[in-house]
Every structure is written in C-alpha cells, then in structure tokens.
JSON list of C-alpha atoms in Angstrom, two decimals:
[
{"chain": "A", "resi": 1, "resn": "ALA", "atom": "CA", "xyz": [237.99, 118.98, 86.66]},
{"chain": "A", "resi": 2, "resn": "GLU", "atom": "CA", "xyz": [237.16, 122.42, 85.67]},
{"chain": "A", "resi": 3, "resn": "ASN", "atom": "CA", "xyz": [234.41, 121.21, 83.33]},
{"chain": "A", "resi": 4, "resn": "GLY", "atom": "CA", "xyz": [231.44, 119.81, 86.27]},
{"chain": "A", "resi": 5, "resn": "ALA", "atom": "CA", "xyz": [232.22, 116.08, 85.55]},
{"chain": "A", "resi": 6, "resn": "TYR", "atom": "CA", "xyz": [233.27, 116.10, 89.32]},
{"chain": "A", "resi": 7, "resn": "ARG", "atom": "CA", "xyz": [230.75, 117.48, 91.07]},
{"chain": "A", "resi": 8, "resn": "GLY", "atom": "CA", "xyz": [228.46, 114.88, 91.02]},
{"chain": "A", "resi": 9, "resn": "LEU", "atom": "CA", "xyz": [231.29, 113.01, 94.00]},
{"chain": "A", "resi": 10, "resn": "LEU", "atom": "CA", "xyz": [230.51, 115.92, 96.09]},
{"chain": "A", "resi": 11, "resn": "ALA", "atom": "CA", "xyz": [227.82, 114.38, 98.03]},
{"chain": "A", "resi": 12, "resn": "TRP", "atom": "CA", "xyz": [230.54, 111.57, 98.52]},
{"chain": "A", "resi": 13, "resn": "VAL", "atom": "CA", "xyz": [232.62, 112.83, 100.74]},
{"chain": "A", "resi": 14, "resn": "PRO", "atom": "CA", "xyz": [231.56, 113.12, 103.74]},
{"chain": "A", "resi": 15, "resn": "LEU", "atom": "CA", "xyz": [232.03, 109.71, 103.66]},
{"chain": "A", "resi": 16, "resn": "MET", "atom": "CA", "xyz": [235.57, 109.43, 102.50]},
{"chain": "A", "resi": 17, "resn": "LYS", "atom": "CA", "xyz": [238.46, 109.28, 104.54]},
{"chain": "A", "resi": 18, "resn": "GLY", "atom": "CA", "xyz": [238.81, 112.89, 105.91]},
{"chain": "A", "resi": 19, "resn": "GLY", "atom": "CA", "xyz": [235.79, 113.76, 105.05]},
{"chain": "A", "resi": 20, "resn": "GLY", "atom": "CA", "xyz": [234.86, 115.41, 107.95]},
{"chain": "A", "resi": 21, "resn": "GLU", "atom": "CA", "xyz": [238.08, 117.74, 108.62]},
{"chain": "A", "resi": 22, "resn": "PRO", "atom": "CA", "xyz": [237.40, 121.34, 108.40]},
{"chain": "A", "resi": 23, "resn": "ALA", "atom": "CA", "xyz": [240.22, 121.72, 105.05]},
{"chain": "A", "resi": 24, "resn": "THR", "atom": "CA", "xyz": [237.74, 119.35, 103.48]},
{"chain": "A", "resi": 25, "resn": "ILE", "atom": "CA", "xyz": [234.79, 120.80, 104.47]},
{"chain": "A", "resi": 26, "resn": "ALA", "atom": "CA", "xyz": [235.59, 124.31, 103.21]},
{"chain": "A", "resi": 27, "resn": "ARG", "atom": "CA", "xyz": [237.34, 122.86, 100.08]},
{"chain": "A", "resi": 28, "resn": "TRP", "atom": "CA", "xyz": [234.15, 121.01, 99.59]},
{"chain": "A", "resi": 29, "resn": "VAL", "atom": "CA", "xyz": [232.14, 124.37, 99.95]},
{"chain": "A", "resi": 30, "resn": "GLU", "atom": "CA", "xyz": [234.22, 125.94, 96.71]},
{"chain": "A", "resi": 31, "resn": "LEU", "atom": "CA", "xyz": [233.97, 122.90, 94.85]},
{"chain": "A", "resi": 32, "resn": "ALA", "atom": "CA", "xyz": [230.39, 122.79, 94.81]},
{"chain": "A", "resi": 33, "resn": "ASN", "atom": "CA", "xyz": [229.68, 127.00, 94.81]},
{"chain": "A", "resi": 34, "resn": "ARG", "atom": "CA", "xyz": [231.25, 126.38, 91.36]},
{"chain": "A", "resi": 35, "resn": "GLU", "atom": "CA", "xyz": [228.01, 124.57, 90.19]},
{"chain": "A", "resi": 36, "resn": "PRO", "atom": "CA", "xyz": [225.75, 127.29, 88.90]},
{"chain": "A", "resi": 37, "resn": "LEU", "atom": "CA", "xyz": [222.43, 126.09, 89.24]},
{"chain": "A", "resi": 38, "resn": "ARG", "atom": "CA", "xyz": [221.43, 126.63, 92.52]},
{"chain": "A", "resi": 39, "resn": "GLU", "atom": "CA", "xyz": [218.64, 123.67, 93.04]},
{"chain": "A", "resi": 40, "resn": "ARG", "atom": "CA", "xyz": [221.91, 121.16, 92.15]},
{"chain": "A", "resi": 41, "resn": "ARG", "atom": "CA", "xyz": [223.77, 123.09, 95.06]},
{"chain": "A", "resi": 42, "resn": "SER", "atom": "CA", "xyz": [221.22, 122.40, 97.23]},
{"chain": "A", "resi": 43, "resn": "THR", "atom": "CA", "xyz": [221.07, 118.55, 96.29]},
{"chain": "A", "resi": 44, "resn": "PHE", "atom": "CA", "xyz": [224.89, 118.08, 96.78]},
{"chain": "A", "resi": 45, "resn": "ALA", "atom": "CA", "xyz": [224.62, 119.93, 100.51]},
{"chain": "A", "resi": 46, "resn": "LEU", "atom": "CA", "xyz": [221.73, 117.43, 101.92]},
{"chain": "A", "resi": 47, "resn": "LEU", "atom": "CA", "xyz": [222.80, 114.06, 100.57]},
{"chain": "A", "resi": 48, "resn": "ALA", "atom": "CA", "xyz": [226.33, 115.68, 101.96]},
{"chain": "A", "resi": 49, "resn": "LEU", "atom": "CA", "xyz": [224.66, 116.07, 105.48]},
{"chain": "A", "resi": 50, "resn": "THR", "atom": "CA", "xyz": [222.98, 113.39, 105.23]},
{"chain": "A", "resi": 51, "resn": "PHE", "atom": "CA", "xyz": [225.90, 111.20, 103.86]},
{"chain": "A", "resi": 52, "resn": "ALA", "atom": "CA", "xyz": [227.55, 113.61, 107.18]},
{"chain": "A", "resi": 53, "resn": "GLN", "atom": "CA", "xyz": [225.65, 112.27, 109.21]},
{"chain": "A", "resi": 54, "resn": "LEU", "atom": "CA", "xyz": [226.80, 108.70, 108.61]},
{"chain": "A", "resi": 55, "resn": "GLY", "atom": "CA", "xyz": [230.14, 109.83, 109.33]},
{"chain": "A", "resi": 56, "resn": "ASP", "atom": "CA", "xyz": [229.81, 111.00, 112.66]},
{"chain": "A", "resi": 57, "resn": "SER", "atom": "CA", "xyz": [230.88, 114.61, 111.22]},
{"chain": "A", "resi": 58, "resn": "LEU", "atom": "CA", "xyz": [226.90, 115.94, 111.37]},
{"chain": "A", "resi": 59, "resn": "GLY", "atom": "CA", "xyz": [228.03, 118.97, 113.28]},
{"chain": "A", "resi": 60, "resn": "LEU", "atom": "CA", "xyz": [230.78, 120.47, 111.53]},
{"chain": "A", "resi": 61, "resn": "TRP", "atom": "CA", "xyz": [229.28, 119.89, 107.77]},
{"chain": "A", "resi": 62, "resn": "ARG", "atom": "CA", "xyz": [226.03, 121.64, 109.04]},
{"chain": "A", "resi": 63, "resn": "LYS", "atom": "CA", "xyz": [228.55, 124.53, 110.38]},
{"chain": "A", "resi": 64, "resn": "ALA", "atom": "CA", "xyz": [230.19, 124.96, 107.39]},
{"chain": "A", "resi": 65, "resn": "LEU", "atom": "CA", "xyz": [226.39, 124.95, 105.29]},
{"chain": "A", "resi": 66, "resn": "GLU", "atom": "CA", "xyz": [224.54, 127.20, 107.52]},
{"chain": "A", "resi": 67, "resn": "GLY", "atom": "CA", "xyz": [222.91, 129.72, 104.80]},
{"chain": "A", "resi": 68, "resn": "TRP", "atom": "CA", "xyz": [222.87, 127.41, 102.05]},
{"chain": "A", "resi": 69, "resn": "ASN", "atom": "CA", "xyz": [219.28, 126.40, 101.14]},
{"chain": "A", "resi": 70, "resn": "VAL", "atom": "CA", "xyz": [219.20, 122.77, 101.45]},
{"chain": "A", "resi": 71, "resn": "ILE", "atom": "CA", "xyz": [215.90, 122.69, 102.23]},
{"chain": "A", "resi": 72, "resn": "LYS", "atom": "CA", "xyz": [214.50, 123.22, 98.30]},
{"chain": "A", "resi": 73, "resn": "SER", "atom": "CA", "xyz": [216.09, 120.17, 96.42]},
{"chain": "A", "resi": 74, "resn": "PRO", "atom": "CA", "xyz": [214.12, 118.44, 93.92]},
{"chain": "A", "resi": 75, "resn": "LEU", "atom": "CA", "xyz": [215.46, 115.30, 94.53]},
{"chain": "A", "resi": 76, "resn": "TRP", "atom": "CA", "xyz": [214.52, 116.08, 98.16]},
{"chain": "A", "resi": 77, "resn": "ASP", "atom": "CA", "xyz": [211.10, 117.07, 96.90]},
{"chain": "A", "resi": 78, "resn": "GLU", "atom": "CA", "xyz": [210.53, 113.93, 95.12]},
{"chain": "A", "resi": 79, "resn": "TRP", "atom": "CA", "xyz": [212.00, 111.93, 98.04]},
{"chain": "A", "resi": 80, "resn": "THR", "atom": "CA", "xyz": [209.42, 113.69, 100.37]},
{"chain": "A", "resi": 81, "resn": "GLU", "atom": "CA", "xyz": [206.72, 113.60, 97.81]},
{"chain": "A", "resi": 82, "resn": "GLN", "atom": "CA", "xyz": [206.98, 109.82, 98.00]},
{"chain": "A", "resi": 83, "resn": "THR", "atom": "CA", "xyz": [207.72, 109.16, 101.48]},
{"chain": "A", "resi": 84, "resn": "LYS", "atom": "CA", "xyz": [204.53, 111.22, 101.88]},
{"chain": "A", "resi": 85, "resn": "GLN", "atom": "CA", "xyz": [202.91, 109.26, 99.48]},
{"chain": "A", "resi": 86, "resn": "GLU", "atom": "CA", "xyz": [203.79, 105.83, 100.52]},
{"chain": "A", "resi": 87, "resn": "ALA", "atom": "CA", "xyz": [202.83, 106.67, 103.92]},
{"chain": "A", "resi": 88, "resn": "THR", "atom": "CA", "xyz": [200.04, 107.62, 103.10]},
{"chain": "A", "resi": 89, "resn": "ASP", "atom": "CA", "xyz": [199.21, 104.77, 101.66]},
{"chain": "A", "resi": 90, "resn": "ARG", "atom": "CA", "xyz": [200.34, 102.52, 104.01]},
{"chain": "A", "resi": 91, "resn": "GLY", "atom": "CA", "xyz": [198.23, 104.94, 106.63]},
{"chain": "A", "resi": 92, "resn": "ARG", "atom": "CA", "xyz": [194.59, 103.99, 104.83]},
{"chain": "A", "resi": 93, "resn": "ALA", "atom": "CA", "xyz": [195.99, 100.60, 103.92]},
{"chain": "A", "resi": 94, "resn": "GLU", "atom": "CA", "xyz": [196.30, 99.83, 107.58]},
{"chain": "A", "resi": 95, "resn": "GLY", "atom": "CA", "xyz": [193.03, 102.67, 108.53]},
{"chain": "A", "resi": 96, "resn": "VAL", "atom": "CA", "xyz": [190.46, 99.97, 106.30]},
{"chain": "A", "resi": 97, "resn": "ALA", "atom": "CA", "xyz": [191.82, 96.98, 107.79]},
{"chain": "A", "resi": 98, "resn": "ILE", "atom": "CA", "xyz": [191.14, 98.37, 111.31]},
{"chain": "A", "resi": 99, "resn": "GLY", "atom": "CA", "xyz": [188.44, 99.24, 110.43]},
{"chain": "A", "resi": 100, "resn": "GLU", "atom": "CA", "xyz": [187.04, 95.70, 108.90]},
{"chain": "A", "resi": 101, "resn": "GLU", "atom": "CA", "xyz": [188.37, 94.48, 112.19]},
{"chain": "A", "resi": 102, "resn": "ARG", "atom": "CA", "xyz": [186.46, 97.06, 114.14]},
{"chain": "A", "resi": 103, "resn": "GLY", "atom": "CA", "xyz": [183.48, 96.28, 112.04]},
{"chain": "A", "resi": 104, "resn": "ARG", "atom": "CA", "xyz": [183.66, 92.44, 112.43]},
{"chain": "A", "resi": 105, "resn": "THR", "atom": "CA", "xyz": [183.69, 92.20, 116.20]},
{"chain": "A", "resi": 106, "resn": "GLU", "atom": "CA", "xyz": [180.96, 94.93, 116.46]},
{"chain": "A", "resi": 107, "resn": "GLY", "atom": "CA", "xyz": [179.20, 92.71, 114.25]},
{"chain": "A", "resi": 108, "resn": "LEU", "atom": "CA", "xyz": [180.23, 89.44, 116.67]},
{"chain": "A", "resi": 109, "resn": "ALA", "atom": "CA", "xyz": [178.55, 91.77, 119.33]},
{"chain": "A", "resi": 110, "resn": "ARG", "atom": "CA", "xyz": [175.41, 92.58, 117.77]},
{"chain": "A", "resi": 111, "resn": "GLY", "atom": "CA", "xyz": [174.56, 89.59, 116.39]},
{"chain": "A", "resi": 112, "resn": "ARG", "atom": "CA", "xyz": [175.48, 87.37, 120.43]},
{"chain": "A", "resi": 113, "resn": "ALA", "atom": "CA", "xyz": [173.36, 90.21, 122.01]},
{"chain": "A", "resi": 114, "resn": "GLU", "atom": "CA", "xyz": [170.51, 89.76, 119.71]},
{"chain": "A", "resi": 115, "resn": "ALA", "atom": "CA", "xyz": [171.11, 86.52, 119.72]},
{"chain": "A", "resi": 116, "resn": "ILE", "atom": "CA", "xyz": [170.81, 87.10, 124.02]},
{"chain": "A", "resi": 117, "resn": "VAL", "atom": "CA", "xyz": [167.13, 89.10, 123.58]},
{"chain": "A", "resi": 118, "resn": "GLN", "atom": "CA", "xyz": [165.85, 86.57, 121.08]},
{"chain": "A", "resi": 119, "resn": "ALA", "atom": "CA", "xyz": [166.34, 83.68, 123.71]},
{"chain": "A", "resi": 120, "resn": "LEU", "atom": "CA", "xyz": [165.59, 85.21, 126.54]},
{"chain": "A", "resi": 121, "resn": "ASP", "atom": "CA", "xyz": [162.00, 86.58, 124.59]},
{"chain": "A", "resi": 122, "resn": "MET", "atom": "CA", "xyz": [161.58, 82.57, 123.59]},
{"chain": "A", "resi": 123, "resn": "ARG", "atom": "CA", "xyz": [162.29, 81.50, 127.05]},
{"chain": "A", "resi": 124, "resn": "PHE", "atom": "CA", "xyz": [160.69, 84.08, 129.21]},
{"chain": "A", "resi": 125, "resn": "GLY", "atom": "CA", "xyz": [158.11, 85.88, 126.68]},
{"chain": "A", "resi": 126, "resn": "GLY", "atom": "CA", "xyz": [158.50, 90.08, 126.87]},
{"chain": "A", "resi": 127, "resn": "SER", "atom": "CA", "xyz": [159.02, 90.85, 130.47]},
{"chain": "A", "resi": 128, "resn": "PHE", "atom": "CA", "xyz": [161.99, 91.66, 130.74]},
{"chain": "A", "resi": 129, "resn": "PRO", "atom": "CA", "xyz": [162.86, 95.56, 131.57]},
{"chain": "A", "resi": 130, "resn": "ALA", "atom": "CA", "xyz": [163.45, 98.11, 128.65]},
{"chain": "A", "resi": 131, "resn": "ASP", "atom": "CA", "xyz": [166.88, 99.29, 130.00]},
{"chain": "A", "resi": 132, "resn": "THR", "atom": "CA", "xyz": [167.86, 95.29, 130.48]},
{"chain": "A", "resi": 133, "resn": "ILE", "atom": "CA", "xyz": [167.80, 94.66, 126.93]},
{"chain": "A", "resi": 134, "resn": "LYS", "atom": "CA", "xyz": [169.50, 98.09, 126.20]},
{"chain": "A", "resi": 135, "resn": "ALA", "atom": "CA", "xyz": [171.92, 97.30, 128.00]},
{"chain": "A", "resi": 136, "resn": "ILE", "atom": "CA", "xyz": [172.84, 93.83, 126.60]},
{"chain": "A", "resi": 137, "resn": "ARG", "atom": "CA", "xyz": [172.37, 95.56, 123.33]},
{"chain": "A", "resi": 138, "resn": "ALA", "atom": "CA", "xyz": [175.15, 97.86, 124.45]},
{"chain": "A", "resi": 139, "resn": "THR", "atom": "CA", "xyz": [177.47, 95.48, 125.42]},
{"chain": "A", "resi": 140, "resn": "THR", "atom": "CA", "xyz": [180.54, 94.97, 123.26]},
{"chain": "A", "resi": 141, "resn": "ASP", "atom": "CA", "xyz": [182.68, 92.61, 125.20]},
{"chain": "A", "resi": 142, "resn": "THR", "atom": "CA", "xyz": [181.97, 89.06, 123.32]},
{"chain": "A", "resi": 143, "resn": "ALA", "atom": "CA", "xyz": [183.41, 87.42, 126.43]},
{"chain": "A", "resi": 144, "resn": "ARG", "atom": "CA", "xyz": [180.75, 89.17, 128.46]},
{"chain": "A", "resi": 145, "resn": "LEU", "atom": "CA", "xyz": [178.29, 88.67, 125.98]},
{"chain": "A", "resi": 146, "resn": "ASP", "atom": "CA", "xyz": [178.95, 84.43, 125.67]},
{"chain": "A", "resi": 147, "resn": "THR", "atom": "CA", "xyz": [178.82, 84.86, 129.51]},
{"chain": "A", "resi": 148, "resn": "LEU", "atom": "CA", "xyz": [174.98, 85.85, 129.39]},
{"chain": "A", "resi": 149, "resn": "PHE", "atom": "CA", "xyz": [173.97, 83.47, 126.56]},
{"chain": "A", "resi": 150, "resn": "ALA", "atom": "CA", "xyz": [174.95, 81.30, 128.49]},
{"chain": "A", "resi": 151, "resn": "ALA", "atom": "CA", "xyz": [172.88, 81.71, 131.30]},
{"chain": "A", "resi": 152, "resn": "ALA", "atom": "CA", "xyz": [170.12, 83.06, 129.18]},
{"chain": "A", "resi": 153, "resn": "ILE", "atom": "CA", "xyz": [170.03, 79.38, 128.04]},
{"chain": "A", "resi": 154, "resn": "ARG", "atom": "CA", "xyz": [170.52, 77.89, 131.39]},
{"chain": "A", "resi": 155, "resn": "ALA", "atom": "CA", "xyz": [168.41, 80.73, 133.54]},
{"chain": "A", "resi": 156, "resn": "GLY", "atom": "CA", "xyz": [165.39, 79.32, 135.26]},
{"chain": "A", "resi": 157, "resn": "SER", "atom": "CA", "xyz": [163.14, 82.62, 135.69]},
{"chain": "A", "resi": 158, "resn": "VAL", "atom": "CA", "xyz": [163.93, 85.98, 134.44]},
{"chain": "A", "resi": 159, "resn": "GLU", "atom": "CA", "xyz": [164.83, 86.51, 138.50]},
{"chain": "A", "resi": 160, "resn": "ASP", "atom": "CA", "xyz": [167.76, 83.60, 137.52]},
{"chain": "A", "resi": 161, "resn": "PHE", "atom": "CA", "xyz": [168.77, 86.22, 134.43]},
{"chain": "A", "resi": 162, "resn": "LEU", "atom": "CA", "xyz": [168.94, 89.07, 135.88]},
{"chain": "A", "resi": 163, "resn": "THR", "atom": "CA", "xyz": [171.15, 88.19, 139.02]},
{"chain": "A", "resi": 164, "resn": "ALA", "atom": "CA", "xyz": [173.55, 86.73, 136.15]},
{"chain": "A", "resi": 165, "resn": "PHE", "atom": "CA", "xyz": [173.19, 89.48, 134.53]},
{"chain": "A", "resi": 166, "resn": "ARG", "atom": "CA", "xyz": [174.47, 92.09, 137.10]},
{"chain": "A", "resi": 167, "resn": "SER", "atom": "CA", "xyz": [176.61, 89.98, 138.46]}
]
C-alpha cells in the first residue's frame, strides 16, 4: 500500500461503514497527505466531501479538511466547466424557444390588429380617430383583438365600433 495504489480508494471512505467516525477521518487525512500531488489531494478531498454529504457526515469531514485547498481541483474544474457549458447551451436553447414563441405571438397580434384596421377602413373609410387606430395596433392580447375584429365586422357604424372598443 505504500506505493500509493490505495489512494484511489480514499474518495469512497465517507460512504463506508464507519466513514463518518473521527478516527476514520483522521486516518483518511493522514493517508491523503501522503499524495505528493496537491491537485490530486484536492480532488480526493472534494470527492470525500461530496460523498460525506451523501453519508450524513459532511460536518465532520469539513472540519477535518479545514485549510485544504478543496476549491482548486482539475476534476472539479472539468465538472464546473462542463456544467457551465451545458447550462449555457440549455439557456440559449430555452431563450431561442421563448424568443420564437414571443415572435409568433407578437406577429399574430400585429396581423390581427392590421386585419381590424383594414376591415374598419373597408367598411367605414378613413373616418377613425388616429388614437383609436394607434391603440388597436398597440394591443397584444389576441383574445381582445379577436373581439375587436368581430366588432369591426358587425358594427353598423363608426360609433357602434367605438362603443365596442371602449368596453
């Protein structure tokens, strides 16, 4: 065991029976300190803390590993970078999907608003107040626009539509 072959098993100690006992943790620290590479010691500690959390002994392990450089580990760096990239990719895909949906919704609303304006123009000519036309074009609620379209088709006069528009 002095050749270092056992060191790869150190990460699993917190999950083993007795892995949360102070004597076991102290022995773990002694054996881990024999690892000459600081980065590898950091990885051992990181994995031990991860597994200690699963075994309900995280507090004892944290106390025993105070002062250890657990933050800087090649394995941790790789996991962190991979997680960041996956989160970025997922966020980008979700953002694109939301943007596409928003674009579709806005496009539908604009199209409906323009259909209302055209229907009013065809039925009543250009006799509508500019602020009413502007308000119709600014409406994004498609259900409201559907109601206004029906009112534009059914209204017997400009005043009938304006009454429906105001309600």
